[in-house]
Coordinates of C-alpha atoms and ligand atoms in Angstrom, one line a residue:
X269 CA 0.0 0.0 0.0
X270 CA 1.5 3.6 -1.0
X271 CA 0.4 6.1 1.5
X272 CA 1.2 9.7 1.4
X273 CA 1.0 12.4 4.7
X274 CA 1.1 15.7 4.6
X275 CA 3.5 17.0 7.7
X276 CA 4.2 19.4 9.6
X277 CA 6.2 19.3 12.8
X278 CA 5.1 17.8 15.9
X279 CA 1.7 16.7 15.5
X280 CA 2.7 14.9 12.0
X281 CA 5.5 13.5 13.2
X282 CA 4.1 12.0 16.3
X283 CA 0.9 10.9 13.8
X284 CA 3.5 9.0 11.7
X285 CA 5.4 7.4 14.4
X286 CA 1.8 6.2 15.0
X287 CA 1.3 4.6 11.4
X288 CA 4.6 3.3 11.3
X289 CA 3.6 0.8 14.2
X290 CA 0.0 0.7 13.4
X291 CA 1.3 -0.6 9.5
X292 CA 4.3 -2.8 11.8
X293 CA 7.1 -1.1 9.7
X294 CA 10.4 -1.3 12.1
X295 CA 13.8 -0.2 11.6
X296 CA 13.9 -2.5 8.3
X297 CA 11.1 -1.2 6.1
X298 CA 12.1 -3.0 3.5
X299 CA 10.5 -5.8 4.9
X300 CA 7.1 -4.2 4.5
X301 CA 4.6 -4.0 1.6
X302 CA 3.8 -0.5 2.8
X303 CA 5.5 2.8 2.1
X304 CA 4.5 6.2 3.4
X305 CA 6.0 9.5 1.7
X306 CA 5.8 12.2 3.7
X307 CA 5.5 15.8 2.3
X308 CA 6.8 18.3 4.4
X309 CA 5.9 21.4 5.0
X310 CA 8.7 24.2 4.6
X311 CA 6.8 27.9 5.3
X312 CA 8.3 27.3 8.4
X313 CA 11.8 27.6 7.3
X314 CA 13.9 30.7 8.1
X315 CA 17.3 32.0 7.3
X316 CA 19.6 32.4 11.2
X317 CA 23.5 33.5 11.4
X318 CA 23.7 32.1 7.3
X319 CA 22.1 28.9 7.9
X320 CA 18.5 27.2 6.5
X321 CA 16.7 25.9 9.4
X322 CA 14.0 23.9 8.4
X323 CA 12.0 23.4 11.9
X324 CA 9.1 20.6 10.4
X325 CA 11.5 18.7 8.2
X326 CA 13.7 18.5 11.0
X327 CA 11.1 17.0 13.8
X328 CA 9.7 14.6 11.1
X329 CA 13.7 13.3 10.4
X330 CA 14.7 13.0 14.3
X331 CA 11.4 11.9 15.5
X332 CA 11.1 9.0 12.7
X333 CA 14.7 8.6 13.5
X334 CA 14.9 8.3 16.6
X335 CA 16.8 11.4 17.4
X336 CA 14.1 13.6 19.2
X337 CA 13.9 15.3 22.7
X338 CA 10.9 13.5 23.1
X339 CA 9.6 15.8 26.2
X340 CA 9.9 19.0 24.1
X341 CA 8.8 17.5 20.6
X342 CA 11.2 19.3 18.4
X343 CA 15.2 19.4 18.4
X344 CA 17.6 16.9 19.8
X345 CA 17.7 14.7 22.8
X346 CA 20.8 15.4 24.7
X347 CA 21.1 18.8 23.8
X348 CA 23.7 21.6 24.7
X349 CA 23.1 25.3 23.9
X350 CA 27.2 26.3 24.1
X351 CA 27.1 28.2 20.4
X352 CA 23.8 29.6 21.7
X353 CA 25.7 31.0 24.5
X354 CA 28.2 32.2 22.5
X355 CA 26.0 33.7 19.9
X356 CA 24.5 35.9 22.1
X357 CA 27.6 37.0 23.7
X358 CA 28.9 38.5 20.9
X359 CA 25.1 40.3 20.9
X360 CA 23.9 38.5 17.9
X361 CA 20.3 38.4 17.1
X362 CA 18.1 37.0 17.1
X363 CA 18.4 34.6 20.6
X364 CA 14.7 34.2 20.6
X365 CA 15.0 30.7 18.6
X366 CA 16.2 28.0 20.4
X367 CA 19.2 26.3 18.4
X368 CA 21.4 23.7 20.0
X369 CA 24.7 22.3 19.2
X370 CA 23.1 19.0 17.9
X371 CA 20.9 20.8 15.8
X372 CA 23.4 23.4 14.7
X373 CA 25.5 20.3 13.2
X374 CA 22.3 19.5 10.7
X375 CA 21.6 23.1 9.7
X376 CA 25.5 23.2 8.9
X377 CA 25.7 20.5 6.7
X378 CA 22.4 21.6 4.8
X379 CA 24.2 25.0 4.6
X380 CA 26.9 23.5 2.7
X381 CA 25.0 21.3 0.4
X382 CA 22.6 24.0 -0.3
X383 CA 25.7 26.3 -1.0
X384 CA 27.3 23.8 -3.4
X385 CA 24.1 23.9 -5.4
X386 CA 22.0 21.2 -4.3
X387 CA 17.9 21.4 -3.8
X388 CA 16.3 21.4 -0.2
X389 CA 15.2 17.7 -1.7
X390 CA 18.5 16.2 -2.1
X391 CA 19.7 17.8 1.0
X392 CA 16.9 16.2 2.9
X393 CA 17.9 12.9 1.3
X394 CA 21.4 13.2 2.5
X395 CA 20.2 13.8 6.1
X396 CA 17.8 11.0 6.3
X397 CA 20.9 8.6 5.0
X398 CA 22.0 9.1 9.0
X399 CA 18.1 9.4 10.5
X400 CA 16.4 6.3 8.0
X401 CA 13.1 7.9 9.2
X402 CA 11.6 4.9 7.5
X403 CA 9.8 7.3 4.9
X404 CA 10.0 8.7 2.2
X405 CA 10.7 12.7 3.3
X406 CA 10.1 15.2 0.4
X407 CA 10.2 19.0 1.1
X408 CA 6.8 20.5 -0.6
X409 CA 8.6 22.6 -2.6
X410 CA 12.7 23.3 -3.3
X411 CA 12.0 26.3 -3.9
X412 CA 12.2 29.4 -1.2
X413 CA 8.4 29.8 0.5
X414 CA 8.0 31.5 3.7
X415 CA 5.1 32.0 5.6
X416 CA 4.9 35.5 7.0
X417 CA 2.2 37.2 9.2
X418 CA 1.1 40.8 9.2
X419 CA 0.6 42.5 12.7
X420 CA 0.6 45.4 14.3
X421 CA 2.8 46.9 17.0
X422 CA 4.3 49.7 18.6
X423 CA 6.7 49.8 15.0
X424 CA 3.4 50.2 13.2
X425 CA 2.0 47.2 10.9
X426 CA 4.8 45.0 9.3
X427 CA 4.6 41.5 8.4
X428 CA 7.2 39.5 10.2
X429 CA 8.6 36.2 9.7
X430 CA 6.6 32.9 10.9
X431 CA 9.0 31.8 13.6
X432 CA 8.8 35.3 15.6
X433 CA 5.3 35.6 15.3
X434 CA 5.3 31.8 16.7
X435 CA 8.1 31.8 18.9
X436 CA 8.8 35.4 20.2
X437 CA 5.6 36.5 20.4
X438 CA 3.9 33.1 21.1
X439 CA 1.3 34.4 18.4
X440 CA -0.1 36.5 20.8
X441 CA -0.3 39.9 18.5
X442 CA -3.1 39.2 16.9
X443 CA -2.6 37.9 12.8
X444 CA -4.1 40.2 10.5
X445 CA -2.8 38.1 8.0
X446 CA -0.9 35.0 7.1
X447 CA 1.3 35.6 3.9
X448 CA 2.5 32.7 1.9
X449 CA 5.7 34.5 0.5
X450 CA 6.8 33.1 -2.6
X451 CA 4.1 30.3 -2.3
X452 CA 2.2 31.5 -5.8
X453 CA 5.3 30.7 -7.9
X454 CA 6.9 27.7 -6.4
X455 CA 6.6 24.2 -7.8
X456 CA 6.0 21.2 -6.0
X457 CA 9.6 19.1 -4.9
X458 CA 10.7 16.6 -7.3
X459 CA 8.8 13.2 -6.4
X460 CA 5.8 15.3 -4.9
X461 CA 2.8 15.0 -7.6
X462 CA 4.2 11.7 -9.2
X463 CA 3.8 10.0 -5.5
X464 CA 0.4 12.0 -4.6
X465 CA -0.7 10.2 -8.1
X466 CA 0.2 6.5 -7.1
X467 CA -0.8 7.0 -4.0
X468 CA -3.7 4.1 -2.3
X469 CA -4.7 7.1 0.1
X470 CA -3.5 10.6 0.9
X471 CA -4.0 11.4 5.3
X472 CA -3.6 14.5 6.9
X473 CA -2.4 14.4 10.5
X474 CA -3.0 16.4 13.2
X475 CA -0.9 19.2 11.7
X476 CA -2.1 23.0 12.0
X477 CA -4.4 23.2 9.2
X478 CA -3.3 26.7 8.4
X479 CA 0.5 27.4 8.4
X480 CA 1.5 23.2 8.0
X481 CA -1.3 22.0 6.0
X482 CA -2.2 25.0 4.2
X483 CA 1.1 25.8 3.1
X484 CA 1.7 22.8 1.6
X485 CA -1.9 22.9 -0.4
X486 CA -1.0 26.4 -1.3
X487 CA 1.8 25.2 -3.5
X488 CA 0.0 25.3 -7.0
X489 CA -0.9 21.7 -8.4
X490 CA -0.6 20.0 -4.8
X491 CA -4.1 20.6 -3.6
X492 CA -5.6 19.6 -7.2
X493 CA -3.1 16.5 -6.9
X494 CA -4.7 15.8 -3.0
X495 CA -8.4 16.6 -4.0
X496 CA -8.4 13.8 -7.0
X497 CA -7.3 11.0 -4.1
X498 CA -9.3 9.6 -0.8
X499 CA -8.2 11.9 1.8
X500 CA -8.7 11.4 5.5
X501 CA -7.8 14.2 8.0
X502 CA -7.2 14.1 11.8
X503 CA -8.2 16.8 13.8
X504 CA -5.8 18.8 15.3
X505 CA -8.8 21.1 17.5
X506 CA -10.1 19.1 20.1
X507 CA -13.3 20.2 22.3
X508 CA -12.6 24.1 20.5
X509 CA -9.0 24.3 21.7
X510 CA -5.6 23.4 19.7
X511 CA -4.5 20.3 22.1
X512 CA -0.4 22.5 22.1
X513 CA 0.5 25.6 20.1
X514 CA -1.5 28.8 19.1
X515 CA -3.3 26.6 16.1
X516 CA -6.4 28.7 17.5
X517 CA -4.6 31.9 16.9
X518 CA -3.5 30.8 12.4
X519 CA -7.3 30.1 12.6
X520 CA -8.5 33.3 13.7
X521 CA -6.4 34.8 11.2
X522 CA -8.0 33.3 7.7
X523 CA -11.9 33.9 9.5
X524 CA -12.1 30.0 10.5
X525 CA -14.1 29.2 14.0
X526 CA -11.3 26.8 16.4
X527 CA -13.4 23.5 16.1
X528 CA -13.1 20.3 14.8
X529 CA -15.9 21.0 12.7
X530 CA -14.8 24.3 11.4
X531 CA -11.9 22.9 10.6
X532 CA -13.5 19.9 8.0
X533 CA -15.3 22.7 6.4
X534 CA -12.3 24.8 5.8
X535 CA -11.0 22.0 3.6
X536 CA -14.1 21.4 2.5
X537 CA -15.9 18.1 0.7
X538 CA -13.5 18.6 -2.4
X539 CA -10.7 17.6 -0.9
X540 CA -11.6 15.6 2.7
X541 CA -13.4 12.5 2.3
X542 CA -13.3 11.4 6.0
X543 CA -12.6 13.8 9.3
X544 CA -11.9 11.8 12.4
X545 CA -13.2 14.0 15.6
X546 CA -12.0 13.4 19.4
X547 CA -14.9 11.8 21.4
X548 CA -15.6 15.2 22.7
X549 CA -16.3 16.3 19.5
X550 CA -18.8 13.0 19.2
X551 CA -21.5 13.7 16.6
X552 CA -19.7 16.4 14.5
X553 CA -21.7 16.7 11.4
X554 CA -19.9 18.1 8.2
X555 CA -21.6 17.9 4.6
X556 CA -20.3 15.9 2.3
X557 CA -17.7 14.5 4.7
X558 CA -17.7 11.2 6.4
X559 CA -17.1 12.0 9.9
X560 CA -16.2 9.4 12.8
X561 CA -15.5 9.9 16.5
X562 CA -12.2 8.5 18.2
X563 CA -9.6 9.2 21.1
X564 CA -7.2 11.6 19.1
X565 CA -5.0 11.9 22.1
X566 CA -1.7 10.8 21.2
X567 CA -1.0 10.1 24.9
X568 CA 1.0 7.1 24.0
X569 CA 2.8 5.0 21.5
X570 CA -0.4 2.5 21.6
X571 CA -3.0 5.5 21.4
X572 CA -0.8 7.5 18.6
X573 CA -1.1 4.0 16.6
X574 CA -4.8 3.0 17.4
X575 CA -5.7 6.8 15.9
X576 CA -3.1 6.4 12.8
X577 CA -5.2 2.6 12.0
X578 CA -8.5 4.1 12.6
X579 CA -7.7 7.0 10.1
X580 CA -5.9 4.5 7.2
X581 CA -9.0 2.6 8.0
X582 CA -11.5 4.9 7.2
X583 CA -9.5 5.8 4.4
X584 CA -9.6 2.3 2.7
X585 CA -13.1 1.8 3.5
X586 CA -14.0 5.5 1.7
X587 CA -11.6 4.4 -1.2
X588 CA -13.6 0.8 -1.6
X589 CA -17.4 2.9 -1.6
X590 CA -15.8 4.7 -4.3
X591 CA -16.8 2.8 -7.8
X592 CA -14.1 4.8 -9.4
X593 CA -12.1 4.1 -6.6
X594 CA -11.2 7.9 -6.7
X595 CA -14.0 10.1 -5.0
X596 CA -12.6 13.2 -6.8
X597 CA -12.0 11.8 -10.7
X598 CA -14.1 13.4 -12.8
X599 CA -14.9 16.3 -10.8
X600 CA -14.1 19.5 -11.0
X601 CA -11.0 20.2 -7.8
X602 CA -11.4 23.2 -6.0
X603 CA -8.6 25.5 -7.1
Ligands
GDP194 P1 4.2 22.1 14.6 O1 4.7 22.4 13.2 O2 5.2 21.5 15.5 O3 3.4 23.2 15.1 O4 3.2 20.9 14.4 P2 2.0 20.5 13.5 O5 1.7 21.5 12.5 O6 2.3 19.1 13.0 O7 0.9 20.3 14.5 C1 0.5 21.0 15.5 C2 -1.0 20.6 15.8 O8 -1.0 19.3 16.3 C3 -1.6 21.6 16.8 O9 -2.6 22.3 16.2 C4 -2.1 20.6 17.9 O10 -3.3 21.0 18.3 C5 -2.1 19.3 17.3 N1 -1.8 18.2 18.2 C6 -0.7 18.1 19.0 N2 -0.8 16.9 19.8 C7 -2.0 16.4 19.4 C8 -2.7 15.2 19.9 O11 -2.3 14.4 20.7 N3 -3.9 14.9 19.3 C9 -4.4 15.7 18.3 N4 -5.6 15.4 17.8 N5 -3.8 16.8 17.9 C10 -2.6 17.2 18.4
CA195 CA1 5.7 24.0 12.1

């Protein structure tokens, strides 16, 4: 079975730690008839003291891999922060984003590669050779897309890169707007269209539906690529709250309501075939999507899988209804 995911940091990576087991893929995935491709999101990235940091590539790669600080979510286990230290000694900004020397080592090497001509693709390619994450990790784009957010302040309104909106301001000025920057003429990654078309079924994890998901939809032909498939999305909103981060915040931004519900519409019928709600969210009606209730904690390794099953599930069951066996052929995708 060929699965593809659409990731962003935490919540996808944790939701495809979860398939892995619930598909039984171990270290050796070569052994398995399955393969998931995972298309990252890369809005996220950002440019620090010369080097490409690429925050959602980089959790999928050590999570999968067995490198992450598993309390935090994102960067290494082990960590030291002496270049940090250093960093901000000689008064270098910014400090606000939390790089350790583990992580440093990655963004480095990516510098290099990147410098000596090669795509964010190839790079990623050469990183998972250490990490075998066990999928198949494509950027959604090589090309440079940056999600920025317009606010206002007491410097007037300015749109300011994604990571100090997130992470300095813990989203707390309110988003007038979230700005895809460069999103309208990138292309999808090589391998990105050509492994949405073969794939069985396309899921969506509990990734922020705006700045994650979104930004990888936005990149032209990836959403018309997604909408022809059967797609089955987790929610990330549980009871009307984000379950960690300022998802609530991105949401408020584009007009959506923070609900699970909401949240199905927003993609809408053209592209989600199933929607799998938390059991607090239990009878969740969305037109023209097949919703079902389920614990979407992912408390634990067991509960992360059970929720990763339940959504390939409902995915193959969608896909069988389907005479076609693709819900979207023939239909007009949503542009
Ligand atoms: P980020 O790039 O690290 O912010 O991560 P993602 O975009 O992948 O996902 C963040 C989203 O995952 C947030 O909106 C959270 O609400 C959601 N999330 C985190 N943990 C869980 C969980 O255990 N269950 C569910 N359903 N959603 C979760
Ligand atoms: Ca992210």
């Amino acid at each position: 079975m060929r699965i593809v995911v659409l990731a962003g940091g935490i919540g996808g990576a944790r939701f495809l730690r979860g398939l892995k087991a619930a598909l039984g893929m171990g270290a050796d995935t070569t052994e398995n008839d399955s393969t998931i491709t995972v298309i990252g999101n890369t809005g996220d990235d950002i440019t620090l003291f010369g080097l490409r940091v690429c925050p959602d590539l980089d959790t999928v790669m050590y999570t999968l891999g067995g490198g992450a600080n598993e309390a935090q979510g994102w960067g290494r286990a082990d960590e030291t922060f002496v270049v940090k230290e250093e960093l901000a000694a000689y008064g270098m900004q910014p400090t606000w984003f939390g790089l350790g020397d583990r992580d440093f080592a990655t963004h480095i090497v990516r510098a290099q590669m990147m410098a000596a001509g090669y795509p964010l693709s190839a790079v990623t390619s050469a990183l998972c050779d250490r990490w075998k994450p066990g999928v198949r990790l494509l950027p959604m784009t090589d090309d440079r897309v940056e999600t920025h957010v317009l606010i206002e302040d007491d410097q007037g309104r300015r749109a300011i890169h994604f990571q100090e909106w997130w992470v300095r301001h813990r989203a707390a000025l309110p988003a007038e707007q979230i700005i895809g920057a460069g999103a309208a003429d990138a292309t999808p990654a090589p391998g990105v269209l050509e492994a949405i078309d073969e794939a069985d079924v396309v899921l969506l994890p509990p990734s922020n539906p705006v700045v994650s998901i979104g930004s990888i939809l936005n990149v032209p032909g990836i959403r018309e690529a997604v909408a022809r498939k059967t797609v089955v999305g987790v929610s990330p909103i549980i009871g009307g709250a984000p379950v960690r981060g300022h998802a609530d915040a991105c949401l408020t931004a584009i007009g959506v309501e923070t609900s699970a519900e909401a949240v199905a519409e927003h993609y809408g019928p053209e592209l989600l075939d199933g929607w799998l709600v938390d059991e607090a969210d239990e009878g969740t009606r969305v037109k023209g999507i097949e919703v079902r209730s389920r614990p979407l904690y992912m408390s634990d390794p067991e509960a992360t899988a059970a929720l990763a099953r339940a959504a390939l599930d409902l995915a193959l069951e969608l896909k069988e209804r389907e005479p076609s066996g693709e819900p979207g052929a023939g239909t007009e995708a949503r542009s």
